[in-house]
Amino acid sequence: MPESNGYNAHFRCFRGCPGEWSIYDVIYTCPTCGGLLEVAHDVDALRRRSAQEWKTLFESRIGATSWPYGSGVWGKKEWVIPSIDDENIVSMYEGNSNLFWAERLGKQLGLPDLWVKLCGNSHTGSFKDLGMTVLVSVVKQMMSMGRPVRAVSCASTGDTSAALAAYAAAAGIPAIIFLPQGKVSPAQLIQPIANGAHVLALDTDFDGCMRVVREVTQDNTIYLANSMNSLRIEGQKTVGIEIVQQFDWEVPDWIIIPVGNLGNISALYKGLKLLMDLGITNKMPRLVAAQAEKANPFYQSSLNGFSEKVTMQSRETLASAIRIGDPVSYEKAVQAVHETNGIVEQATEHEMAHAAAMADMTGMYTCPHTGTALAVLFKLRQRGLIQSNERVVVISTAHGLKFTPFKVGYHEGTLKEVESEFANPPVYLPPDPDVVMKTILRKLEASPFAS
Ligand SMILES: *Cc1c(COP(=O)(O)O)cnc(C)c1O
């Protein structure tokens, strides 16, 4: 067993069934009830360091070159996987992403304290890197301990597979990727191909791929890398901690995040809760789950007060990374919403594309999922639920560059169910200085920045 500096973490049943298992065991669900596991930390041991000591330690590691602490995830190693050997960590120095002050967009909404956490500014261009560094590192540790794992595998709506393929390639571990055929962006499809993963495109949707990967990984030599594996959540939870740290350890009033399989929002909650448990913060932000109307089982569940989990056949949406009809981390996400007085809201195709375009006009370059979260922000602001003096963080989960057809379609006015109010097509002109100058003057008068 690797060295753990007195801190410890293990798997246990999220619903509370008895039993605990090593992080290095191949186990994904509770053998008693079949529910999800979670990584439980020895919080008493963590409390032996004061809140101030933790803050100072974590701050000292930002930008550090001493391996692996310059990573936003591994800079908090004691809270993530304390026992892993540093030489088995597979990291691209993910995390520590920019918390962008959305000043101009905030002004338009009457919200001067609006921030966008740019998680897409990361090695593979999405939030998923945060969780994948942890999972692949644990696999590398398991292999070094002689466990019989020989490959990692996931079903994906695009970003999970890009992250898994890159981290697995960096570690020299084979990756097997299941994608729903024709339902991921061209950039997302080429990422795992370029990284040498075995890409299997199935004639089904994400939920269909998920069923297949669960079967395939019954064979314990192929390790499951989806977020039902709670190791992913441990890395992803650092985003909440990082946001609070970036505000000098002040907790924002609201955090809005686009949700599909519901791992991210569960992770966000878990990180923020740990800050409370260690006395570093004394309140929780209200968490808002933003869904695409075409794939909205969590929104529908919220309408029935979460009395039962709704599942559905997801429909085609621009927000393809959250096109999921049967979310795996449902119970964890219900807790996240319940315990933070949270809200679930949805956005139509038009609303998400419109919000994304508006944000882009203020200098961002937003993916459709970020657009979904922004559209939900617009609604809650309009309803007066979010007030002008409140501090709001929107989590941008992927880089807009992964979704070029979405951008092109918007500005060409060809997206289904979307009215492209801010379409800004190029102007085709002869190379004639007079014509060019006249056009420039006409453009500047009509410019959205003219005022
Ligand atoms: C995975 C993903 C999400 C949603 O995260 P879940 O854990 O599935 O809820 C949102 N946006 C993007 C871009 C993603 O890749």
XYZ file of C-alpha atoms and ligand atoms in Angstrom:
466
model
C 0.000 0.000 0.000
C 1.424 3.430 -0.918
C 2.454 5.995 1.712
C -0.367 8.344 2.828
C 1.123 10.982 5.182
C -1.442 10.118 7.842
C -4.367 11.053 5.613
C -6.622 8.400 4.232
C -9.468 7.817 1.807
C -11.482 4.773 0.794
C -14.619 3.829 -1.128
C -17.913 3.458 0.666
C -21.574 3.189 -0.352
C -23.139 6.587 -1.039
C -26.448 5.358 0.432
C -24.724 4.249 3.624
C -24.595 0.451 3.363
C -21.830 -1.005 5.549
C -18.386 -1.814 4.116
C -15.339 0.010 2.851
C -12.990 -0.747 0.004
C -9.544 0.346 -1.069
C -9.235 3.033 -3.732
C -7.075 0.491 -5.576
C -9.798 -2.190 -5.693
C -11.700 -2.669 -8.945
C -15.178 -1.788 -7.678
C -17.699 0.728 -9.001
C -20.981 0.104 -7.173
C -22.109 -1.094 -3.760
C -22.226 -4.905 -3.607
C -25.194 -4.700 -1.205
C -27.567 -2.223 -2.886
C -26.028 -1.706 -6.341
C -25.918 2.071 -5.783
C -23.005 4.426 -6.367
C -19.894 4.529 -4.233
C -18.156 7.645 -2.991
C -14.632 8.370 -1.853
C -14.721 9.042 1.887
C -11.879 10.971 3.495
C -10.687 10.791 7.085
C -11.984 14.269 7.894
C -10.752 14.121 11.505
C -7.207 13.634 10.256
C -7.629 16.558 7.844
C -8.919 18.721 10.716
C -5.594 18.361 12.501
C -4.362 21.054 10.153
C -6.054 24.408 10.765
C -8.113 26.203 8.141
C -5.365 28.812 7.863
C -2.681 26.168 7.371
C -4.615 24.552 4.536
C -5.196 27.887 2.821
C -1.513 28.804 3.069
C -0.414 25.382 1.818
C -2.727 25.415 -1.206
C -1.837 28.984 -2.108
C 1.879 28.159 -1.983
C 1.407 25.448 -4.596
C -0.184 27.577 -7.335
C 2.231 27.683 -10.249
C 4.641 25.375 -8.415
C 7.083 23.356 -10.462
C 7.573 20.656 -7.821
C 5.714 17.615 -9.104
C 2.727 17.218 -8.992
C 1.593 20.237 -6.986
C 1.383 22.740 -9.851
C -1.767 20.940 -10.978
C -4.975 22.524 -9.683
C -6.111 19.026 -8.743
C -2.896 17.655 -7.227
C -2.178 20.923 -5.449
C -4.924 19.584 -3.173
C -3.611 16.024 -3.140
C -4.335 15.435 0.573
C -8.036 16.076 -0.137
C -8.120 14.064 -3.368
C -6.129 10.793 -3.185
C -3.646 11.248 -0.328
C -2.051 7.818 -0.639
C -1.000 7.786 -4.275
C 2.726 7.767 -5.125
C 3.792 10.973 -6.860
C 5.565 9.033 -9.604
C 2.302 7.327 -10.557
C 0.421 10.585 -11.013
C -0.559 11.292 -14.619
C -1.099 15.033 -14.862
C -1.133 17.725 -17.537
C -1.223 20.418 -14.839
C -4.970 20.701 -15.262
C -7.072 23.089 -13.172
C -6.037 26.562 -12.010
C -8.178 27.803 -14.881
C -9.071 31.422 -15.340
C -11.988 32.846 -13.385
C -13.061 35.442 -15.920
C -14.773 38.597 -14.705
C -17.629 38.897 -17.225
C -17.797 42.641 -16.843
C -19.518 43.623 -20.090
C -21.981 40.746 -20.091
C -22.725 41.389 -16.423
C -23.475 45.053 -17.170
C -26.053 43.992 -19.753
C -27.740 41.841 -17.114
C -27.457 44.356 -14.283
C -25.104 41.970 -12.546
C -21.737 43.615 -11.866
C -20.360 40.630 -9.939
C -20.651 37.994 -12.700
C -17.803 35.530 -13.280
C -17.259 32.700 -15.745
C -14.997 29.847 -14.678
C -13.232 28.845 -17.883
C -12.768 25.101 -17.330
C -12.480 24.589 -21.091
C -9.045 26.263 -20.976
C -7.464 22.941 -20.231
C -5.369 20.251 -21.862
C -8.181 18.549 -23.821
C -10.479 21.555 -23.780
C -13.002 20.551 -21.150
C -13.794 20.206 -17.475
C -13.318 16.437 -17.829
C -9.535 16.701 -17.419
C -10.040 17.400 -13.714
C -11.518 13.977 -13.055
C -9.538 12.005 -15.573
C -6.153 12.871 -14.081
C -7.282 11.193 -10.863
C -8.757 8.106 -12.452
C -5.824 7.398 -14.769
C -3.322 8.036 -11.953
C -5.066 5.489 -9.741
C -5.004 2.990 -12.605
C -1.279 3.546 -13.030
C -0.819 2.983 -9.307
C -2.924 -0.202 -9.495
C -0.791 -1.509 -12.353
C 2.391 -0.779 -10.403
C 0.906 -2.840 -7.551
C 0.408 -5.775 -9.905
C -3.383 -5.554 -10.239
C -4.594 -7.222 -13.474
C -5.968 -4.069 -15.162
C -4.779 -3.782 -18.760
C -7.007 -1.093 -20.329
C -9.367 1.748 -19.455
C -12.741 2.280 -21.108
C -15.600 4.769 -21.201
C -18.807 5.708 -22.936
C -18.807 9.364 -23.840
C -20.687 12.282 -25.313
C -17.289 13.476 -26.541
C -15.337 15.233 -23.817
C -14.862 12.270 -21.473
C -13.312 10.245 -24.285
C -10.993 13.091 -25.307
C -9.758 13.380 -21.729
C -9.435 9.639 -21.150
C -7.579 9.119 -24.429
C -5.059 11.868 -23.684
C -4.303 10.832 -20.104
C -4.168 7.150 -21.012
C -1.780 7.911 -23.875
C 0.430 9.948 -21.546
C 0.543 6.969 -19.182
C 0.975 4.375 -21.930
C -2.274 2.603 -21.014
C -4.636 1.359 -23.795
C -8.005 3.176 -23.941
C -11.250 1.792 -25.381
C -13.793 4.474 -26.221
C -17.515 4.031 -26.973
C -19.099 6.949 -28.821
C -22.669 7.362 -30.053
C -22.240 7.390 -33.820
C -22.780 10.831 -35.381
C -23.594 12.503 -32.046
C -20.285 14.121 -31.094
C -18.548 17.108 -32.699
C -15.810 16.506 -35.307
C -13.183 17.871 -32.897
C -14.350 15.524 -30.136
C -14.236 12.533 -32.501
C -10.729 13.232 -33.740
C -9.236 13.832 -30.282
C -9.237 10.183 -29.091
C -8.327 8.998 -32.583
C -5.264 11.242 -32.578
C -4.307 9.987 -29.114
C -4.286 6.389 -30.311
C -7.358 5.170 -28.438
C -9.486 2.325 -29.788
C -12.590 4.260 -30.858
C -15.772 2.209 -31.271
C -18.667 4.219 -32.726
C -21.952 2.503 -31.832
C -25.259 2.942 -33.593
C -27.052 4.180 -30.457
C -27.136 7.162 -28.093
C -24.982 7.858 -25.015
C -27.228 5.829 -22.728
C -26.886 2.866 -25.106
C -23.078 3.206 -25.053
C -23.189 3.393 -21.258
C -25.043 0.059 -21.079
C -22.412 -1.572 -23.307
C -19.434 -0.236 -21.354
C -20.946 -1.455 -18.088
C -21.130 -4.946 -19.568
C -17.629 -4.829 -21.053
C -16.093 -3.676 -17.769
C -17.606 -6.607 -15.883
C -14.300 -8.084 -17.013
C -12.036 -6.702 -14.299
C -9.073 -6.254 -16.614
C -10.883 -3.388 -18.393
C -11.343 -0.529 -15.955
C -14.449 1.691 -16.145
C -13.651 5.394 -16.522
C -17.133 6.927 -16.529
C -18.203 9.243 -13.726
C -20.168 6.454 -12.048
C -16.625 5.615 -10.981
C -16.362 8.009 -8.058
C -12.629 8.581 -8.567
C -13.633 11.030 -11.303
C -15.682 13.003 -8.791
C -12.637 13.440 -6.526
C -10.784 15.369 -9.207
C -13.812 17.285 -10.426
C -14.643 18.413 -6.893
C -11.545 20.633 -6.849
C -13.310 23.106 -9.144
C -15.548 24.310 -6.311
C -12.596 24.618 -3.962
C -10.606 26.453 -6.621
C -13.390 28.979 -7.236
C -13.583 29.795 -3.521
C -9.797 30.060 -3.366
C -9.803 32.466 -6.330
C -12.194 34.720 -4.375
C -9.734 34.751 -1.440
C -11.770 32.024 0.258
C -15.108 33.817 -0.033
C -18.075 31.750 -1.164
C -20.103 33.144 -4.105
C -23.901 33.371 -3.821
C -24.650 31.243 -6.864
C -22.860 28.705 -9.067
C -24.578 27.666 -12.317
C -23.420 24.550 -14.152
C -24.684 22.669 -17.228
C -25.588 19.086 -16.342
C -26.039 15.776 -18.163
C -24.889 12.671 -16.324
C -24.877 14.750 -13.093
C -21.305 13.945 -12.042
C -20.073 17.535 -12.238
C -22.693 19.060 -9.985
C -22.233 16.221 -7.471
C -18.519 16.916 -7.481
C -19.001 20.651 -7.108
C -21.116 20.030 -4.028
C -18.643 17.568 -2.546
C -15.742 20.017 -2.766
C -17.723 22.883 -1.297
C -18.998 20.647 1.507
C -15.458 19.633 2.438
C -14.519 23.316 2.754
C -17.370 23.692 5.242
C -16.457 20.524 7.148
C -12.902 21.793 7.584
C -14.047 25.189 8.832
C -12.585 27.056 5.857
C -15.991 28.398 4.779
C -19.268 28.811 6.640
C -21.872 28.803 3.893
C -22.770 27.060 0.664
C -23.554 28.797 -2.609
C -26.917 28.003 -4.191
C -26.211 25.493 -6.962
C -28.134 25.724 -10.213
C -28.300 22.759 -12.598
C -28.854 23.867 -16.202
C -30.342 21.331 -18.632
C -31.027 21.349 -22.338
C -34.773 21.145 -22.899
C -34.219 18.283 -25.393
C -32.529 16.110 -22.749
C -34.035 17.227 -19.467
C -34.708 14.224 -17.189
C -33.264 16.015 -14.152
C -35.433 19.065 -14.788
C -38.481 16.808 -15.083
C -37.509 15.040 -11.863
C -37.293 18.417 -10.121
C -40.847 19.211 -11.241
C -42.078 16.203 -9.260
C -40.011 17.323 -6.263
C -37.535 14.480 -6.907
C -40.140 12.017 -5.666
C -38.983 9.728 -8.462
C -36.199 9.677 -11.013
C -37.409 10.494 -14.508
C -35.566 8.933 -17.438
C -36.215 9.616 -21.089
C -34.989 9.075 -24.617
C -32.774 12.128 -25.145
C -33.417 14.179 -28.267
C -31.022 15.927 -30.625
C -29.583 19.102 -29.107
C -26.775 21.534 -29.887
C -25.574 20.819 -26.354
C -24.484 17.326 -27.386
C -22.202 16.763 -24.369
C -25.222 16.884 -22.058
C -27.488 14.797 -24.259
C -28.215 12.135 -21.641
C -31.583 10.591 -20.789
C -30.682 8.378 -17.831
C -28.233 10.273 -15.598
C -26.001 7.992 -13.552
C -25.228 10.343 -10.637
C -28.876 11.213 -10.025
C -28.945 10.582 -6.270
C -25.777 12.566 -5.620
C -27.107 15.474 -7.653
C -30.424 15.482 -5.798
C -28.431 15.868 -2.585
C -26.420 18.734 -4.123
C -29.577 20.606 -5.080
C -31.425 19.846 -1.828
C -28.612 20.788 0.528
C -27.827 24.080 -1.191
C -31.382 25.315 -1.735
C -30.550 24.810 -5.385
C -32.562 25.105 -8.561
C -32.930 23.054 -11.746
C -33.818 25.006 -14.885
C -33.713 24.336 -18.609
C -32.960 26.177 -21.845
C -34.297 25.718 -25.369
C -32.035 25.459 -28.411
C -32.702 29.102 -29.223
C -32.092 30.281 -25.679
C -28.728 28.520 -25.396
C -27.472 29.666 -28.805
C -28.654 33.225 -28.160
C -26.961 33.381 -24.752
C -23.742 31.923 -26.166
C -23.703 34.491 -28.971
C -24.307 37.341 -26.528
C -21.403 36.163 -24.366
C -19.163 35.840 -27.419
C -19.905 39.465 -28.291
C -18.283 40.402 -24.975
C -15.086 38.497 -25.708
C -15.829 34.951 -24.613
C -15.971 31.949 -26.965
C -18.630 29.771 -25.458
C -19.624 26.180 -26.133
C -23.351 25.315 -26.282
C -23.270 23.879 -22.736
C -21.911 27.116 -21.363
C -24.647 28.773 -23.418
C -27.180 26.591 -21.615
C -25.889 27.733 -18.225
C -25.878 31.369 -19.346
C -29.424 31.099 -20.697
C -30.531 29.783 -17.314
C -28.735 32.689 -15.652
C -30.659 35.135 -17.878
C -33.951 33.509 -16.795
C -33.214 33.542 -13.085
C -32.056 37.145 -13.341
C -35.204 38.141 -15.241
C -37.346 36.462 -12.601
C -35.535 38.442 -9.910
C -34.357 35.256 -8.217
C -30.766 36.334 -8.746
C -30.331 39.870 -7.473
C -28.085 42.598 -8.774
C -25.811 42.694 -5.725
C -25.151 38.949 -5.742
C -21.968 37.233 -6.825
C -22.617 34.654 -9.531
C -20.264 32.123 -11.119
C -21.161 30.337 -14.345
C -19.087 27.247 -15.029
C -17.953 27.062 -18.631
C -17.432 23.351 -19.128
C -15.753 23.186 -22.543
C -13.873 25.356 -25.003
C -15.900 26.827 -27.848
C -13.230 25.694 -30.304
C -14.461 22.114 -29.849
C -17.814 23.169 -31.303
C -16.984 24.969 -34.529
C -20.062 23.690 -36.438
C -22.225 25.293 -33.717
C -20.522 28.667 -34.207
C -20.559 28.462 -37.991
C -24.204 27.383 -38.018
C -25.196 30.243 -35.759
C -23.508 32.920 -37.848
C -24.765 31.394 -41.111
C -28.264 31.257 -39.625
C -28.674 27.526 -40.282
C -29.222 26.111 -36.776
C -32.547 24.357 -36.231
C -35.004 26.197 -33.962
C -32.552 29.093 -33.529
C -33.030 32.677 -34.641
C -29.574 34.170 -35.178
C -30.125 37.684 -33.907
C -26.399 38.360 -33.631
C -25.328 36.680 -36.885
C -22.137 38.368 -38.016
C -21.219 36.947 -41.418
C -18.106 38.112 -43.250
C -18.522 40.751 -45.972
C -17.233 39.755 -49.429
C -15.815 42.717 -51.349
C -13.661 43.495 -54.373
C -10.150 44.751 -53.437
C -11.213 48.360 -54.089
C -10.204 50.919 -51.396
C -13.282 53.119 -52.012
C -15.747 50.297 -51.638
C -13.820 49.032 -48.619
C -13.805 52.429 -46.882
C -17.517 52.996 -47.467
C -18.263 49.575 -46.065
C -16.126 50.194 -42.980
C -17.944 53.462 -42.226
C -21.327 51.833 -42.673
C -20.254 48.943 -40.409
C -18.898 51.200 -37.669
C -22.146 53.160 -37.520
C -24.127 49.979 -37.041
C -21.595 48.449 -34.630
C -22.885 46.988 -31.388
C -19.903 48.695 -29.747
C -20.783 52.140 -31.196
C -22.498 53.510 -28.094
C -19.606 16.281 -19.297
C -20.013 17.648 -19.619
C -21.017 18.325 -18.916
C -21.872 17.706 -17.868
O -21.257 17.008 -16.847
P -22.041 15.771 -16.190
O -21.139 15.287 -15.126
O -22.279 14.799 -17.277
O -23.334 16.331 -15.658
C -21.283 19.635 -19.263
N -20.623 20.242 -20.251
C -19.662 19.623 -20.943
C -18.986 20.373 -22.034
C -19.330 18.320 -20.665
O -18.373 17.715 -21.377
